[in-house]
Coordinates of C-alpha atoms in Angstrom, one line a residue:
M19 CA -25.9 45.0 31.9
N20 CA -27.0 43.1 35.0
P21 CA -26.6 39.4 35.5
S22 CA -29.8 37.8 36.8
P23 CA -30.2 34.8 39.2
Y24 CA -31.3 31.5 37.8
R25 CA -33.7 28.9 39.1
M26 CA -33.8 25.4 37.7
P27 CA -37.1 23.5 38.1
G28 CA -36.5 20.3 40.1
A29 CA -37.9 18.2 37.3
L30 CA -35.4 19.6 34.8
F31 CA -32.5 19.0 37.3
D32 CA -33.6 15.4 37.7
A33 CA -33.9 15.0 33.9
I34 CA -30.4 16.2 33.5
A35 CA -29.2 13.9 36.3
G36 CA -30.9 11.0 34.5
G37 CA -28.7 11.6 31.5
G38 CA -31.0 13.8 29.4
G39 CA -32.6 17.2 29.7
G40 CA -33.0 18.0 26.1
A41 CA -33.1 21.5 24.5
A42 CA -34.7 23.0 27.7
A43 CA -31.6 22.1 29.7
L44 CA -29.2 23.4 27.2
R45 CA -31.1 26.7 26.8
L46 CA -31.1 27.3 30.5
L47 CA -27.5 26.3 31.0
G48 CA -26.5 28.5 28.0
R49 CA -28.2 31.5 29.5
A50 CA -26.6 30.9 32.8
E51 CA -23.1 30.7 31.2
H52 CA -23.8 34.0 29.5
S53 CA -24.7 35.6 32.8
R54 CA -21.7 34.1 34.5
R55 CA -19.3 35.5 31.9
L56 CA -21.0 38.9 32.0
A57 CA -20.4 39.0 35.7
C58 CA -16.8 38.1 35.1
A59 CA -16.5 40.9 32.6
Y60 CA -17.6 43.3 35.2
A61 CA -15.3 41.8 37.8
V62 CA -12.4 42.2 35.3
T63 CA -13.4 45.9 34.9
V64 CA -13.4 46.5 38.7
A65 CA -10.1 44.6 39.2
A66 CA -8.4 46.5 36.4
R67 CA -9.7 49.8 37.8
E68 CA -8.0 49.0 41.1
T69 CA -4.8 48.2 39.2
G70 CA -5.0 51.6 37.6
G71 CA -2.8 53.0 34.8
P72 CA -3.1 51.9 31.2
V73 CA -4.6 48.5 32.3
G74 CA -7.5 50.3 34.1
E75 CA -8.0 52.7 31.3
A76 CA -8.2 49.9 28.7
A77 CA -10.6 47.9 30.7
E78 CA -12.9 50.9 31.3
H79 CA -12.9 51.5 27.6
A80 CA -13.7 47.9 26.8
W81 CA -16.6 47.9 29.4
A82 CA -18.0 51.0 27.8
L83 CA -17.9 49.3 24.4
F84 CA -19.7 46.3 25.8
T85 CA -22.4 48.6 27.3
D86 CA -22.9 50.5 24.1
A87 CA -23.0 47.3 22.0
T88 CA -25.6 45.9 24.4
R89 CA -27.8 48.9 23.8
A90 CA -27.4 48.5 20.0
S91 CA -27.7 44.7 19.9
P92 CA -27.9 42.5 23.0
E93 CA -27.7 39.4 20.8
A94 CA -24.3 40.6 19.5
V95 CA -22.8 40.8 23.0
S96 CA -24.4 37.5 24.0
A97 CA -22.8 35.8 20.9
V98 CA -19.3 37.1 21.9
L99 CA -19.6 36.3 25.6
T100 CA -20.9 32.8 25.0
H101 CA -18.2 32.0 22.4
P102 CA -16.0 29.3 23.8
S103 CA -12.9 31.4 23.7
A104 CA -14.4 34.1 26.0
G105 CA -14.5 31.9 29.1
P106 CA -10.8 31.2 29.4
A107 CA -9.9 34.7 28.3
L108 CA -12.1 36.4 30.9
F109 CA -11.4 34.1 33.9
G110 CA -7.7 33.9 33.0
L111 CA -7.4 37.7 32.9
L112 CA -9.4 38.0 36.2
A113 CA -7.0 35.6 37.9
Q114 CA -3.9 37.5 36.7
L115 CA -5.4 40.8 37.8
R116 CA -6.1 39.5 41.3
H117 CA -2.9 37.5 41.6
P118 CA -0.2 39.0 39.4
S119 CA 2.7 36.5 39.0
S120 CA 5.1 38.3 36.8
Q121 CA 6.5 41.7 35.8
L122 CA 4.5 41.6 32.6
P123 CA 1.2 43.6 32.5
P124 CA -2.0 41.6 32.6
P125 CA -3.2 40.8 29.1
V126 CA -6.1 43.3 29.2
H127 CA -6.0 43.3 25.4
W128 CA -8.0 40.0 25.6
F129 CA -10.8 41.9 27.1
T130 CA -10.5 44.7 24.5
A131 CA -10.6 42.1 21.7
L132 CA -13.9 40.7 23.1
A133 CA -15.4 44.2 23.3
V134 CA -14.5 45.2 19.8
S135 CA -15.8 41.9 18.5
A136 CA -19.1 42.7 20.2
A137 CA -19.1 46.2 18.6
A138 CA -18.4 44.7 15.2
R139 CA -21.2 42.2 15.5
A140 CA -23.5 45.0 16.6
G141 CA -22.4 47.3 13.8
L142 CA -21.4 49.9 16.4
P143 CA -19.0 52.6 14.9
T144 CA -15.8 52.4 16.8
R145 CA -12.0 52.5 16.5
V146 CA -9.7 50.4 18.7
E147 CA -6.0 49.3 18.6
L148 CA -4.9 45.8 19.5
P149 CA -1.4 44.3 19.8
L150 CA -0.6 41.6 17.2
T151 CA 0.1 38.1 18.3
G152 CA 3.0 37.3 15.9
S153 CA 1.5 38.3 12.5
W154 CA -2.2 37.8 13.6
A155 CA -4.9 40.0 14.9
A156 CA -7.7 38.0 16.6
L157 CA -11.4 39.1 17.0
P158 CA -12.9 36.4 19.2
S159 CA -16.0 34.7 17.7
L160 CA -15.3 36.3 14.4
G161 CA -11.8 35.1 13.3
R162 CA -8.3 36.2 12.7
A163 CA -6.6 38.6 10.3
H164 CA -3.2 37.7 9.0
F165 CA -0.4 40.3 8.3
P166 CA 2.7 38.5 7.0
G167 CA 4.7 41.7 6.9
A168 CA 4.1 42.6 10.6
R169 CA 7.1 43.2 12.8
P170 CA 7.4 42.8 16.6
G171 CA 5.6 45.6 18.4
D172 CA 3.2 46.3 15.5
R173 CA -0.4 47.0 16.4
A174 CA -3.6 46.5 14.5
E175 CA -6.3 49.2 14.1
V176 CA -9.8 47.7 14.2
R177 CA -12.4 50.1 12.7
V178 CA -16.2 49.7 12.4
D179 CA -17.7 52.4 10.3
G180 CA -21.2 53.8 10.2
T181 CA -22.4 51.1 7.7
G182 CA -21.4 48.3 10.1
R183 CA -18.4 47.3 8.0
C184 CA -15.4 46.1 10.1
R185 CA -11.8 46.5 8.8
V186 CA -8.5 45.5 10.4
T187 CA -5.4 47.4 9.4
A188 CA -1.7 46.6 10.3
A189 CA 1.7 46.7 8.6
G190 CA 0.3 48.9 5.8
E191 CA -2.5 46.4 4.8
T192 CA -6.2 46.3 5.5
V193 CA -8.4 43.2 5.9
T194 CA -12.2 43.4 5.7
V195 CA -14.1 41.1 8.1
P196 CA -16.6 39.1 6.0
G197 CA -20.1 38.0 7.1
L198 CA -20.6 35.1 9.4
P199 CA -21.1 31.8 7.5
Y200 CA -24.4 30.7 9.0
P201 CA -28.0 31.7 8.8
G202 CA -29.0 34.4 11.2
G203 CA -25.5 35.4 11.9
P204 CA -25.3 39.0 13.3
L205 CA -23.1 40.1 10.4
G206 CA -25.3 38.3 7.8
G207 CA -23.9 35.7 5.5
P208 CA -25.2 33.1 3.1
A209 CA -27.8 30.5 4.2
H210 CA -27.3 26.8 4.0
E211 CA -29.5 23.7 4.0
P212 CA -30.0 22.0 7.4
V213 CA -28.6 18.6 8.0
G214 CA -32.0 17.0 7.8
S215 CA -32.7 18.2 4.2
D216 CA -31.7 16.6 1.0
G217 CA -29.5 19.5 0.1
D218 CA -25.7 19.5 0.5
T219 CA -23.7 22.5 1.6
D220 CA -20.3 23.0 0.1
G221 CA -19.6 26.7 1.0
F222 CA -17.4 26.3 4.1
H223 CA -16.4 30.0 4.0
G224 CA -13.8 30.0 6.8
N225 CA -10.9 31.7 4.9
T226 CA -11.0 34.7 2.6
G227 CA -7.6 35.9 1.6
R228 CA -6.0 37.3 4.7
W229 CA -9.0 36.5 6.9
H230 CA -9.3 33.2 8.6
G231 CA -12.5 32.2 10.4
A232 CA -14.4 29.2 11.6
R233 CA -15.4 26.6 9.0
L234 CA -19.1 25.7 8.7
L235 CA -19.6 21.9 8.9
A236 CA -23.4 21.7 9.2
V237 CA -26.5 23.7 10.0
L238 CA -28.7 21.9 12.5
D239 CA -32.5 22.2 12.9
G240 CA -33.4 25.7 13.9
G241 CA -30.3 27.2 12.3
A242 CA -27.7 26.4 14.9
P243 CA -24.3 26.0 13.2
L244 CA -21.7 23.2 13.8
L245 CA -18.3 24.8 13.3
L246 CA -14.7 23.7 12.9
D247 CA -12.0 26.0 14.2
T248 CA -8.7 26.3 16.2
L249 CA -9.3 28.5 19.1
D250 CA -6.8 31.2 20.2
P251 CA -4.8 30.5 23.3
P252 CA -5.5 30.1 26.2
C253 CA -8.4 27.7 25.3
F254 CA -7.1 24.3 24.3
P255 CA -3.3 24.2 24.5
H256 CA -3.2 20.9 22.6
S257 CA -5.5 22.0 19.8
A258 CA -3.9 21.7 16.3
R259 CA -2.1 24.7 15.0
H260 CA -3.0 25.8 11.5
P261 CA -0.7 28.7 10.5
D262 CA -2.7 29.3 7.3
G263 CA -6.1 28.5 8.7
I264 CA -8.0 25.2 8.3
S265 CA -7.9 24.3 4.6
T266 CA -10.9 23.4 2.5
A267 CA -9.5 19.9 2.1
E268 CA -9.4 19.3 5.9
T269 CA -12.8 20.9 6.2
Y270 CA -14.2 18.3 3.7
R271 CA -12.5 15.6 5.8
W272 CA -14.6 16.7 8.8
A273 CA -17.8 17.8 7.1
G274 CA -19.0 14.5 5.6
P275 CA -18.7 12.6 8.9
A276 CA -20.1 15.5 10.9
R277 CA -23.2 15.8 8.8
A278 CA -23.7 12.1 8.8
A279 CA -23.2 11.9 12.6
C280 CA -25.8 14.7 13.0
R281 CA -28.3 12.9 10.8
L282 CA -27.7 9.7 12.9
L283 CA -28.4 11.6 16.1
R284 CA -31.4 13.3 14.6
A285 CA -32.9 10.0 13.5
D286 CA -32.1 7.8 16.5
H287 CA -31.1 10.0 19.4
P288 CA -33.5 13.0 19.2
E289 CA -32.8 14.3 22.8
T290 CA -29.1 14.4 22.2
Y291 CA -29.6 16.0 18.8
A292 CA -31.9 18.6 20.4
E293 CA -29.2 19.5 22.9
L294 CA -26.6 19.9 20.1
A295 CA -29.0 22.0 18.1
T296 CA -29.8 24.6 20.8
G297 CA -26.9 26.8 19.8
P298 CA -23.6 27.1 18.0
H299 CA -21.2 24.3 18.8
L300 CA -17.5 24.4 17.9
L301 CA -15.3 21.4 17.2
V302 CA -11.5 21.9 17.7
P303 CA -9.0 19.5 16.1
L304 CA -6.5 17.9 18.5
T305 CA -2.8 18.2 17.7
R306 CA -1.7 14.6 18.7
P307 CA -4.8 12.5 18.5
G308 CA -3.0 9.2 19.1
H309 CA -4.9 6.0 18.3
G310 CA -8.7 5.8 18.1
N311 CA -11.1 8.6 19.0
R312 CA -9.9 11.0 21.6
S313 CA -11.8 14.0 22.9
G314 CA -11.9 16.5 25.7
S315 CA -13.9 19.5 27.1
S316 CA -13.1 22.4 29.3
A317 CA -15.2 23.7 32.1
E318 CA -14.9 27.3 30.7
T319 CA -15.5 26.5 27.0
F320 CA -19.2 25.7 27.1
G321 CA -20.3 24.7 23.6
C322 CA -16.9 23.5 22.5
M323 CA -15.4 20.0 22.0
A324 CA -11.8 19.2 21.2
L325 CA -11.4 15.9 19.4
S326 CA -9.3 13.8 17.0
P327 CA -10.2 13.7 13.3
P328 CA -13.3 11.4 12.8
T329 CA -12.6 7.9 11.7
S330 CA -16.3 6.8 11.5
V331 CA -19.7 8.3 11.6
T332 CA -20.8 6.3 14.6
G333 CA -17.6 7.1 16.4
L334 CA -18.1 10.8 15.9
A335 CA -21.8 10.5 17.0
V336 CA -20.9 8.8 20.2
T337 CA -18.1 11.4 20.8
L338 CA -20.5 14.3 20.3
T339 CA -22.8 12.5 22.8
H340 CA -20.0 12.0 25.3
E341 CA -18.8 15.6 25.2
T342 CA -22.3 17.0 25.3
Q343 CA -22.6 15.3 28.7
H344 CA -19.4 16.9 29.9
N345 CA -20.7 20.3 28.7
K346 CA -24.0 19.9 30.6
L347 CA -22.4 18.8 33.8
A348 CA -19.7 21.5 33.7
A349 CA -22.3 24.2 33.3
L350 CA -24.5 22.7 36.0
L351 CA -21.5 22.7 38.4
H352 CA -21.3 26.5 37.9
L353 CA -24.8 26.7 39.3
F354 CA -24.8 24.1 42.1
D355 CA -22.3 22.5 44.5
L356 CA -22.5 18.8 44.1
F357 CA -19.3 18.0 46.1
E358 CA -18.0 18.9 49.5
P359 CA -14.7 20.7 49.3
G360 CA -11.4 19.0 50.0
G361 CA -10.6 15.3 50.0
P362 CA -7.2 13.9 48.8
D363 CA -8.7 10.6 47.7
R364 CA -8.2 9.2 44.2
F365 CA -10.4 6.6 42.7
Y366 CA -10.3 3.9 40.1
A367 CA -12.1 5.0 36.9
P368 CA -13.0 2.1 34.5
W369 CA -12.1 4.2 31.4
R370 CA -8.8 5.9 32.6
P371 CA -5.2 4.6 33.2
D372 CA -4.7 6.9 36.2
P373 CA -6.4 7.5 39.5
R374 CA -9.0 10.2 39.4
P375 CA -10.3 12.8 42.0
L376 CA -13.9 12.6 42.9
P377 CA -15.1 15.4 40.5
G378 CA -13.2 13.7 37.6
L379 CA -14.8 10.3 38.5
F380 CA -18.2 11.9 38.6
H381 CA -17.7 13.7 35.3
G382 CA -16.6 10.5 33.7
A383 CA -19.5 8.5 35.1
Y384 CA -22.0 11.0 33.8
A385 CA -20.4 11.1 30.3
H386 CA -20.4 7.3 30.1
L387 CA -24.0 7.2 31.2
G388 CA -24.7 9.1 28.0
V389 CA -22.4 6.7 26.1
A390 CA -24.4 3.7 27.5
L391 CA -27.7 5.3 26.5
F392 CA -26.3 5.9 23.0
W393 CA -25.2 2.3 22.5
E394 CA -28.5 1.0 24.0
R395 CA -30.4 2.7 21.2
R396 CA -27.7 1.8 18.6
R397 CA -28.1 -1.9 19.2
E398 CA -31.7 -1.6 18.2
T399 CA -31.1 0.6 15.0
E400 CA -27.9 -0.8 13.6
P401 CA -28.7 -2.9 10.5
D402 CA -25.3 -4.6 10.2
P403 CA -25.2 -7.8 12.4
A404 CA -21.5 -7.5 13.2
L405 CA -21.8 -3.8 14.1
R406 CA -24.9 -4.6 16.1
A407 CA -22.9 -7.2 18.1
T408 CA -20.3 -4.4 18.8
A409 CA -23.1 -2.1 19.9
H410 CA -24.3 -4.8 22.4
A411 CA -20.8 -5.2 23.8
Q412 CA -20.3 -1.4 24.1
F413 CA -23.6 -1.0 25.8
A414 CA -22.8 -3.7 28.3
R415 CA -19.3 -2.4 28.9
W416 CA -20.2 1.2 29.6
R417 CA -23.4 0.6 31.6
L418 CA -21.3 -1.5 34.0
A419 CA -18.5 1.1 34.2
A420 CA -20.8 4.0 34.8
H421 CA -22.8 2.1 37.4
E422 CA -19.6 1.1 39.3
A423 CA -18.3 4.7 39.3
T424 CA -21.6 6.2 40.3
T425 CA -21.9 3.7 43.2
V426 CA -18.4 4.7 44.5
A427 CA -19.3 8.4 44.2
L428 CA -22.4 7.8 46.2
S429 CA -20.4 6.0 48.9
S430 CA -17.6 8.6 49.0
G431 CA -19.2 10.7 51.8
R432 CA -18.3 13.9 49.9
L433 CA -21.5 14.6 47.9
T434 CA -23.7 17.4 49.0
P435 CA -27.5 16.8 49.3
L436 CA -27.9 18.0 45.7
G437 CA -25.0 15.9 44.6
H438 CA -26.5 12.8 46.2
R439 CA -29.8 13.6 44.5
F440 CA -28.1 13.9 41.1
A441 CA -26.0 10.7 41.5
Q442 CA -29.1 8.8 42.7
H443 CA -30.9 9.7 39.5
M444 CA -27.9 8.6 37.5
L445 CA -28.0 5.3 39.4
T446 CA -31.7 4.9 38.8
T447 CA -31.2 5.2 35.0
L448 CA -28.2 2.8 35.1
D449 CA -30.2 0.3 37.2
T450 CA -32.8 0.3 34.5
L451 CA -30.1 -0.2 31.8
R452 CA -28.6 -3.1 33.8
R453 CA -31.9 -5.0 33.8
L454 CA -32.0 -5.0 30.0
P455 CA -31.0 -8.3 28.4
V456 CA -27.7 -8.5 26.4
P457 CA -26.6 -11.5 24.3
A458 CA -24.2 -13.8 26.2
P459 CA -21.2 -13.3 23.8
A460 CA -21.4 -9.5 24.1
L461 CA -21.8 -9.7 27.9
H462 CA -18.8 -11.9 28.1
H463 CA -16.7 -9.5 26.0
A464 CA -17.7 -6.5 28.1
E465 CA -16.9 -8.3 31.4
S466 CA -13.6 -9.5 30.0
A467 CA -12.7 -6.0 28.9
A468 CA -13.6 -4.6 32.4
R469 CA -11.4 -7.2 34.2
A470 CA -8.5 -6.5 31.8
H471 CA -8.7 -2.8 32.4
R472 CA -8.8 -3.2 36.2
A473 CA -5.8 -5.6 36.1
D474 CA -3.8 -3.2 33.9
W475 CA -4.8 -0.2 36.2
Q476 CA -3.6 -2.1 39.3
N477 CA -0.3 -3.1 37.7
R478 CA 0.2 0.5 36.7
N479 CA -0.9 2.2 40.0
G480 CA -0.5 -0.4 42.7
D481 CA -2.6 -0.2 45.8
G482 CA -1.8 3.4 46.6
A483 CA -5.2 4.7 45.4
R484 CA -8.7 3.7 46.5
R485 CA -10.4 1.3 44.1
L486 CA -13.8 0.1 43.3
S487 CA -14.8 -2.9 45.4
A488 CA -14.6 -6.2 43.6

């Protein structure tokens, strides 16, 4: 298993910088994320070998499992390494191996769990023991087995037999891992109609007795699933906890808006939809969503979005657009340096109550470029006059905000040549958007909202941080 270097065509880099990129961008970035995590898995093995003892032995065994699973099914290993939970687990473990901060041994069982999940997906006969987390045994990318009778210190035995069947045994009980709930899943599983068809899918599949897995919300064109799940720590610390798994009732609450949002994107925003449909995407419910639509992404959880329960189809569609932008830029930043290191400056961001460092400002500007593009199209396709007026105002608000933030990033003096090129393409797109006419009432509403946000930010933060020029 050898990571390979990646080259991105200049035209594709510029297309991403302009706010798009489409399926080609997401495919390349996804492959790059896989290689990066594979390199980290090897680095974990080397660091654990230097640590020695049980930690080193466990990591060597896990790496051997990864190697054997790759020979049996490269797709199985790729599915595990590209699952959102793999990034935080691998990079968190590597950091603890290199910089131990407590008397507790590094959690090398995270690495073992990833390896045995790959073996299970590949149908590779194996037997591995894992410590329980409370009463749960987690197999990343597959799900979690629940053992209510477990006691502190109990361990689970994960066994994959010669037929490819995977069983988890602990506390005197055995749980069989079911097939994955989407077409083409490495463990099989029932097929479902894609979101563009007239068929409806009501088999969410996530929970089967003691087994709790991701819930299928929709199948996008090409067979890519849109899933709902709560990730194991250390992925999203504020994701909602579901002791008994995500219920069918809650899944229905998400599935209707999710399918409708995907249909909206498919019809009116084909490039964004193509990006979403390039591979599995996971939605993670937030614990304390607060008011309105809240969402977030992590640099190490490519393909994952944490968000509050949907309140409208359009709101969910624009959130998916916003977080897809963050996913693209986070993966791109793993390939290219867009910022010079250092710099204590904090900047005004027209969408946040707090001063932001330059990378945060840049991320937000790029995400809101995508939001502005969404609303520009929405104001043409929205049939309801009142909602169309809202779309005009949202378009005017976020094209202005993204333009201001991008201008500040360009004048910061801390962009690399590639970063300057990227931001300049952002600005070119935003300049085009700014030339588009907007009805006077919508423009007035957007400008009033921008002034109110700036005034509130200044009252909250004073003059201690750098701000956008008036």
